[in-house]
mmCIF file of C-alpha atoms in Angstrom:
data_model
loop_
_atom_site.group_PDB
_atom_site.id
_atom_site.type_symbol
_atom_site.label_atom_id
_atom_site.label_comp_id
_atom_site.label_asym_id
_atom_site.label_seq_id
_atom_site.Cartn_x
_atom_site.Cartn_y
_atom_site.Cartn_z
ATOM 1 C CA MET A 27 145.581 -129.273 269.497
ATOM 2 C CA ASP A 28 147.888 -128.582 272.465
ATOM 3 C CA VAL A 29 151.416 -129.906 271.708
ATOM 4 C CA HIS A 30 154.349 -129.378 274.069
ATOM 5 C CA LEU A 31 157.609 -130.914 275.287
ATOM 6 C CA ALA A 32 157.312 -132.523 278.709
ATOM 7 C CA GLN A 33 160.923 -131.627 279.555
ATOM 8 C CA VAL A 34 162.403 -128.193 280.022
ATOM 9 C CA VAL A 35 165.527 -128.550 277.880
ATOM 10 C CA ASP A 36 167.156 -125.120 278.150
ATOM 11 C CA ALA A 37 167.117 -124.044 281.792
ATOM 12 C CA PRO A 38 169.881 -121.811 283.141
ATOM 13 C CA GLU A 39 172.439 -123.425 285.408
ATOM 14 C CA LEU A 40 175.707 -122.644 287.114
ATOM 15 C CA GLN A 41 178.540 -125.049 286.336
ATOM 16 C CA VAL A 42 181.295 -125.517 288.896
ATOM 17 C CA ASN A 43 184.490 -126.936 287.390
ATOM 18 C CA VAL A 44 186.978 -128.069 290.027
ATOM 19 C CA ASP A 45 190.708 -127.897 289.275
ATOM 20 C CA ARG A 46 191.544 -131.303 290.711
ATOM 21 C CA GLU A 47 195.292 -130.660 290.947
ATOM 22 C CA MET A 48 194.799 -127.394 292.820
ATOM 23 C CA ALA A 49 192.255 -129.019 295.134
ATOM 24 C CA ALA A 50 194.552 -131.994 295.778
ATOM 25 C CA GLY A 51 197.357 -129.595 296.691
ATOM 26 C CA LEU A 52 195.105 -128.284 299.455
ATOM 27 C CA GLY A 53 194.103 -131.764 300.628
ATOM 28 C CA LEU A 54 190.676 -131.656 298.946
ATOM 29 C CA THR A 55 188.989 -133.973 296.481
ATOM 30 C CA GLN A 56 186.331 -133.005 293.976
ATOM 31 C CA ARG A 57 183.844 -134.768 296.235
ATOM 32 C CA ASP A 58 184.918 -132.625 299.220
ATOM 33 C CA VAL A 59 184.349 -129.450 297.202
ATOM 34 C CA ALA A 60 180.961 -130.675 295.952
ATOM 35 C CA SER A 61 179.883 -131.676 299.475
ATOM 36 C CA ASP A 62 180.866 -128.316 300.952
ATOM 37 C CA LEU A 63 178.992 -126.524 298.176
ATOM 38 C CA LEU A 64 175.928 -128.745 298.669
ATOM 39 C CA VAL A 65 175.852 -128.047 302.397
ATOM 40 C CA SER A 66 176.270 -124.313 301.811
ATOM 41 C CA LEU A 67 173.426 -124.174 299.280
ATOM 42 C CA SER A 68 170.994 -126.783 300.603
ATOM 43 C CA SER A 69 171.907 -127.131 304.294
ATOM 44 C CA SER A 70 173.432 -129.966 306.198
ATOM 45 C CA GLY A 71 170.035 -131.228 307.392
ATOM 46 C CA GLN A 72 169.839 -134.023 304.822
ATOM 47 C CA THR A 73 173.509 -134.918 304.408
ATOM 48 C CA ALA A 74 174.765 -134.711 307.990
ATOM 49 C CA PRO A 75 171.893 -134.071 310.400
ATOM 50 C CA ASN A 76 172.752 -132.673 313.815
ATOM 51 C CA TYR A 77 170.319 -132.462 316.700
ATOM 52 C CA TRP A 78 170.108 -130.238 319.737
ATOM 53 C CA LEU A 79 168.214 -131.508 322.755
ATOM 54 C CA ASP A 80 166.329 -128.834 324.679
ATOM 55 C CA PRO A 81 166.969 -129.933 328.280
ATOM 56 C CA ALA A 82 164.019 -127.964 329.632
ATOM 57 C CA LYS A 83 161.404 -129.520 327.319
ATOM 58 C CA GLY A 84 163.156 -132.750 326.338
ATOM 59 C CA VAL A 85 162.519 -132.030 322.641
ATOM 60 C CA GLN A 86 165.062 -132.612 319.869
ATOM 61 C CA TYR A 87 165.548 -129.938 317.216
ATOM 62 C CA ILE A 88 167.450 -130.414 313.992
ATOM 63 C CA VAL A 89 170.300 -127.941 313.567
ATOM 64 C CA ALA A 90 171.068 -127.176 309.921
ATOM 65 C CA VAL A 91 173.814 -124.978 308.520
ATOM 66 C CA GLN A 92 173.107 -123.089 305.303
ATOM 67 C CA THR A 93 174.227 -119.887 303.636
ATOM 68 C CA PRO A 94 171.281 -117.443 303.608
ATOM 69 C CA GLN A 95 169.927 -116.829 300.103
ATOM 70 C CA TYR A 96 170.379 -113.065 300.382
ATOM 71 C CA ARG A 97 174.144 -113.636 300.724
ATOM 72 C CA LEU A 98 174.278 -115.579 297.433
ATOM 73 C CA ASP A 99 173.227 -112.741 295.144
ATOM 74 C CA SER A 100 175.995 -113.112 292.546
ATOM 75 C CA MET A 101 178.452 -115.585 291.069
ATOM 76 C CA GLU A 102 181.196 -113.804 293.007
ATOM 77 C CA ALA A 103 179.350 -114.485 296.259
ATOM 78 C CA LEU A 104 179.071 -118.158 295.321
ATOM 79 C CA ALA A 105 182.784 -118.237 294.472
ATOM 80 C CA ALA A 106 183.488 -116.944 297.997
ATOM 81 C CA THR A 107 181.913 -120.059 299.567
ATOM 82 C CA PRO A 108 184.295 -121.326 302.266
ATOM 83 C CA LEU A 109 185.666 -124.860 302.008
ATOM 84 C CA ALA A 110 186.609 -127.133 304.883
ATOM 85 C CA THR A 111 190.327 -127.902 304.602
ATOM 86 C CA GLN A 112 192.467 -129.890 306.994
ATOM 87 C CA GLY A 113 195.877 -128.581 307.953
ATOM 88 C CA HIS A 114 195.737 -125.636 305.517
ATOM 89 C CA ASP A 115 194.609 -122.043 305.719
ATOM 90 C CA ALA A 116 190.922 -121.426 305.076
ATOM 91 C CA GLN A 117 190.094 -121.649 301.369
ATOM 92 C CA VAL A 118 187.198 -120.472 299.234
ATOM 93 C CA LEU A 119 185.608 -122.081 296.188
ATOM 94 C CA SER A 120 187.246 -119.665 293.722
ATOM 95 C CA ASN A 121 190.708 -120.945 294.768
ATOM 96 C CA VAL A 122 189.981 -124.447 293.453
ATOM 97 C CA ALA A 123 187.139 -124.043 290.947
ATOM 98 C CA THR A 124 185.610 -121.808 288.301
ATOM 99 C CA VAL A 125 181.918 -120.988 288.185
ATOM 100 C CA THR A 126 180.329 -120.384 284.783
ATOM 101 C CA ARG A 127 176.841 -119.946 283.427
ATOM 102 C CA GLY A 128 175.346 -122.616 281.199
ATOM 103 C CA HIS A 129 172.141 -124.276 280.068
ATOM 104 C CA ALA A 130 170.921 -127.804 280.712
ATOM 105 C CA ALA A 131 167.829 -129.956 280.857
ATOM 106 C CA VAL A 132 165.875 -129.748 284.105
ATOM 107 C CA ASN A 133 164.903 -133.408 283.961
ATOM 108 C CA VAL A 134 165.963 -136.250 281.696
ATOM 109 C CA THR A 135 163.543 -139.076 280.979
ATOM 110 C CA HIS A 136 164.455 -142.545 279.740
ATOM 111 C CA PHE A 137 162.781 -145.421 277.919
ATOM 112 C CA ASN A 138 164.646 -148.749 277.802
ATOM 113 C CA VAL A 139 167.772 -146.948 279.083
ATOM 114 C CA ALA A 140 167.840 -144.462 276.173
ATOM 115 C CA SER A 141 167.338 -140.744 276.871
ATOM 116 C CA THR A 142 164.061 -139.440 275.499
ATOM 117 C CA LEU A 143 162.277 -136.226 274.656
ATOM 118 C CA ASP A 144 158.567 -136.583 275.325
ATOM 119 C CA VAL A 145 156.272 -134.659 273.007
ATOM 120 C CA GLN A 146 152.805 -134.606 274.521
ATOM 121 C CA ALA A 147 149.621 -133.697 272.684
ATOM 122 C CA ASN A 148 146.097 -133.082 273.899
ATOM 123 C CA VAL A 149 143.329 -133.067 271.321
ATOM 124 C CA GLU A 150 139.694 -132.119 271.372
ATOM 125 C CA GLY A 151 136.907 -132.793 268.902
ATOM 126 C CA VAL A 152 138.895 -135.361 266.876
ATOM 127 C CA ASP A 153 139.062 -139.117 267.338
ATOM 128 C CA LEU A 154 142.316 -140.700 268.476
ATOM 129 C CA GLY A 155 142.726 -142.766 265.308
ATOM 130 C CA ALA A 156 142.641 -139.691 263.036
ATOM 131 C CA VAL A 157 145.184 -137.887 265.201
ATOM 132 C CA ALA A 158 147.438 -140.976 265.273
ATOM 133 C CA ASP A 159 147.318 -141.203 261.461
ATOM 134 C CA ALA A 160 148.239 -137.506 261.116
ATOM 135 C CA VAL A 161 151.139 -137.934 263.551
ATOM 136 C CA ASP A 162 152.299 -141.066 261.680
ATOM 137 C CA ARG A 163 152.389 -139.071 258.420
ATOM 138 C CA GLU A 164 154.416 -136.288 260.060
ATOM 139 C CA ILE A 165 156.861 -138.819 261.559
ATOM 140 C CA ALA A 166 157.300 -140.455 258.140
ATOM 141 C CA ARG A 167 157.994 -137.026 256.633
ATOM 142 C CA VAL A 168 160.749 -136.044 259.113
ATOM 143 C CA ARG A 169 162.315 -139.479 259.704
ATOM 144 C CA PRO A 170 164.774 -139.200 256.746
ATOM 145 C CA THR A 171 166.168 -135.930 258.164
ATOM 146 C CA LEU A 172 166.853 -137.242 261.681
ATOM 147 C CA PRO A 173 170.397 -137.928 262.897
ATOM 148 C CA ARG A 174 171.528 -141.550 262.706
ATOM 149 C CA GLY A 175 170.458 -143.534 265.772
ATOM 150 C CA THR A 176 167.386 -141.392 266.463
ATOM 151 C CA THR A 177 164.128 -143.267 266.890
ATOM 152 C CA ILE A 178 160.562 -142.051 267.225
ATOM 153 C CA ARG A 179 157.900 -144.077 269.014
ATOM 154 C CA MET A 180 154.320 -143.157 269.621
ATOM 155 C CA LYS A 181 153.231 -144.209 273.104
ATOM 156 C CA GLY A 182 150.401 -143.579 275.496
ATOM 157 C CA GLN A 183 146.770 -143.979 274.502
ATOM 158 C CA VAL A 184 147.671 -144.509 270.843
ATOM 159 C CA GLN A 185 149.829 -147.512 271.708
ATOM 160 C CA SER A 186 147.057 -148.952 273.897
ATOM 161 C CA MET A 187 144.491 -148.426 271.128
ATOM 162 C CA ARG A 188 146.688 -150.107 268.507
ATOM 163 C CA ASP A 189 147.533 -153.028 270.809
ATOM 164 C CA SER A 190 143.813 -153.523 271.512
ATOM 165 C CA PHE A 191 142.926 -153.463 267.810
ATOM 166 C CA LEU A 192 145.754 -155.907 267.047
ATOM 167 C CA GLY A 193 144.451 -158.242 269.763
ATOM 168 C CA LEU A 194 140.905 -158.023 268.389
ATOM 169 C CA GLY A 195 142.198 -158.822 264.886
#
């Protein structure tokens, strides 16, 4: 049996924590800092597209601004990301924010608004009913040890099979 989590729950990430008072003193909001960082890392092509018209060919080209990846080879390089300030001297990210390493889920799935962890299983050589019964026994065994508010639901083909059998009954 092949059992795995559908989500990657422990991926490395960089967390940028903006000192809102320091940023406000420079005329910046947390949103300004986040936008400048987004443009630096992902380009301005999606957030604020600019076009250049080639007069000779009459063709428009998108002009995107982005920090080259080879220049972002450390957390210190990221902290040196320039920020657009109005009426103040040029500032860099490290003047208004701290950058730390952390871990987070890559994607978060939901069912009826609640966050979920999806355990997927592929089986071979065994019928679905026998596998469902074995999983039900395992769920019954661990249910008393789960934190309050935790629920376990079996979905997918098992749910369809059980609904069909209930309808036939």
